[in-house]
């Protein structure tokens, strides 16, 4: 249990005391209802992750930071996202293009952990 709830996992994870996963072959209505509820909850969470990644594309590209800094960055993005919703800030209207083959990400050349605009 985590706080007042349990983390949900998909079928790729084994069911553990601390992680709820769906039944692979539900045998009765209760197990089918559990799977439906589980799926609906996970879909809601996945949509939230998608919203965060659209507003902050860096979350889609992967952060090359220390774990503590990565966690603080994700929390900061979530806080800023919630503030944007509260203040009715529009979604960004740009489309980020990622060119991974030549080290160019959205018009910036990436060297190590630094982005150099050109």
Tab-separated table of C-alpha atoms in Angstrom:
chain	number	residue	atom	x	y	z
A	1	UNK	CA	0.000	0.000	0.000
A	2	UNK	CA	1.221	3.475	-0.877
A	3	UNK	CA	-0.336	6.225	1.211
A	4	UNK	CA	-4.085	5.649	0.968
A	5	UNK	CA	-3.958	3.507	-2.174
A	6	UNK	CA	-2.187	0.845	-4.164
A	7	UNK	CA	-0.108	1.290	-7.313
A	8	UNK	CA	-1.542	-0.344	-10.440
A	9	UNK	CA	0.468	-2.357	-12.921
A	10	UNK	CA	-0.375	-3.874	-16.262
A	11	UNK	CA	-0.174	-7.548	-17.199
A	12	UNK	CA	3.596	-7.300	-17.660
A	13	UNK	CA	3.994	-7.219	-13.871
A	14	UNK	CA	3.408	-10.051	-11.447
A	15	UNK	CA	0.801	-9.409	-8.779
A	16	UNK	CA	2.536	-8.457	-5.532
A	17	UNK	CA	1.309	-7.291	-2.132
A	18	UNK	CA	2.236	-3.737	-3.115
A	19	UNK	CA	1.091	-3.795	-6.778
A	20	UNK	CA	-2.355	-4.544	-8.192
A	21	UNK	CA	-2.492	-6.140	-11.629
A	22	UNK	CA	-5.435	-7.365	-13.721
A	23	UNK	CA	-6.571	-10.974	-13.793
A	24	UNK	CA	-5.142	-12.689	-16.872
A	25	UNK	CA	-8.154	-15.005	-17.232
A	26	UNK	CA	-11.047	-13.648	-15.169
A	27	UNK	CA	-13.228	-16.532	-13.974
A	28	UNK	CA	-16.283	-14.693	-12.674
A	29	UNK	CA	-18.164	-11.395	-12.789
A	30	UNK	CA	-16.284	-9.989	-9.801
A	31	UNK	CA	-12.926	-10.545	-11.512
A	32	UNK	CA	-14.282	-9.079	-14.771
A	33	UNK	CA	-15.571	-6.026	-12.864
A	34	UNK	CA	-12.182	-5.675	-11.160
A	35	UNK	CA	-10.426	-5.791	-14.548
A	36	UNK	CA	-12.801	-3.184	-16.001
A	37	UNK	CA	-12.239	-0.861	-13.040
A	38	UNK	CA	-8.489	-1.457	-13.163
A	39	UNK	CA	-8.402	-0.682	-16.888
A	40	UNK	CA	-10.437	2.496	-16.489
A	41	UNK	CA	-8.209	3.749	-13.697
A	42	UNK	CA	-5.016	2.982	-15.606
A	43	UNK	CA	-6.395	4.717	-18.723
A	44	UNK	CA	-7.050	7.852	-16.697
A	45	UNK	CA	-3.508	7.803	-15.324
A	46	UNK	CA	-2.014	7.154	-18.791
A	47	UNK	CA	-3.967	10.120	-20.227
A	48	UNK	CA	-2.535	12.309	-17.461
A	49	UNK	CA	0.984	11.145	-18.353
A	50	UNK	CA	0.242	11.935	-22.004
A	51	UNK	CA	-0.937	15.449	-21.087
A	52	UNK	CA	2.259	16.076	-19.116
A	53	UNK	CA	4.417	14.807	-21.988
A	54	UNK	CA	2.613	17.051	-24.498
A	55	UNK	CA	3.017	20.128	-22.316
A	56	UNK	CA	6.625	19.258	-21.378
A	57	UNK	CA	8.204	17.327	-24.278
A	58	UNK	CA	11.415	16.834	-22.317
A	59	UNK	CA	9.522	14.159	-20.344
A	60	UNK	CA	9.067	12.167	-23.574
A	61	UNK	CA	12.717	12.341	-24.568
A	62	UNK	CA	14.122	11.060	-21.306
A	63	UNK	CA	15.985	13.034	-18.688
A	64	UNK	CA	19.708	12.516	-18.375
A	65	UNK	CA	19.933	13.790	-14.838
A	66	UNK	CA	20.677	12.386	-11.421
A	67	UNK	CA	17.712	10.459	-10.010
A	68	UNK	CA	16.922	13.086	-7.361
A	69	UNK	CA	17.002	15.877	-9.961
A	70	UNK	CA	14.849	13.786	-12.322
A	71	UNK	CA	12.233	13.251	-9.623
A	72	UNK	CA	12.188	16.964	-8.746
A	73	UNK	CA	11.856	17.858	-12.441
A	74	UNK	CA	8.860	15.556	-12.886
A	75	UNK	CA	7.171	16.953	-9.765
A	76	UNK	CA	7.879	20.526	-10.945
A	77	UNK	CA	6.311	19.725	-14.342
A	78	UNK	CA	3.221	18.314	-12.625
A	79	UNK	CA	2.898	21.413	-10.425
A	80	UNK	CA	3.324	23.768	-13.400
A	81	UNK	CA	0.817	21.727	-15.409
A	82	UNK	CA	-1.762	21.956	-12.609
A	83	UNK	CA	-1.155	25.712	-12.291
A	84	UNK	CA	-1.621	26.109	-16.049
A	85	UNK	CA	-4.973	24.327	-15.770
A	86	UNK	CA	-6.044	26.488	-12.820
A	87	UNK	CA	-5.124	29.692	-14.691
A	88	UNK	CA	-6.647	28.363	-17.943
A	89	UNK	CA	-3.360	28.587	-19.828
A	90	UNK	CA	-3.612	27.331	-23.392
A	91	UNK	CA	-1.773	24.251	-24.578
A	92	UNK	CA	1.405	24.988	-26.493
A	93	UNK	CA	0.614	25.261	-30.204
A	94	UNK	CA	4.022	24.167	-31.438
A	95	UNK	CA	4.996	20.772	-32.778
A	96	UNK	CA	8.335	19.475	-31.523
A	97	UNK	CA	10.295	17.538	-34.086
A	98	UNK	CA	12.950	15.171	-32.829
A	99	UNK	CA	15.881	14.249	-35.040
A	100	UNK	CA	17.833	11.629	-33.124
A	101	UNK	CA	20.195	10.479	-35.865
A	102	UNK	CA	22.305	13.653	-36.059
A	103	UNK	CA	22.163	14.797	-32.419
A	104	UNK	CA	19.658	17.559	-33.184
A	105	UNK	CA	16.652	17.839	-30.928
A	106	UNK	CA	14.107	20.501	-31.816
A	107	UNK	CA	16.660	22.857	-33.413
A	108	UNK	CA	19.291	22.432	-30.719
A	109	UNK	CA	22.475	20.412	-30.944
A	110	UNK	CA	22.970	18.230	-27.887
A	111	UNK	CA	26.453	17.701	-26.491
A	112	UNK	CA	26.619	15.718	-23.263
A	113	UNK	CA	24.047	17.249	-20.948
A	114	UNK	CA	24.148	20.683	-22.590
A	115	UNK	CA	22.052	21.985	-25.476
A	116	UNK	CA	23.756	24.465	-27.763
A	117	UNK	CA	21.434	26.550	-29.954
A	118	UNK	CA	22.552	27.280	-33.504
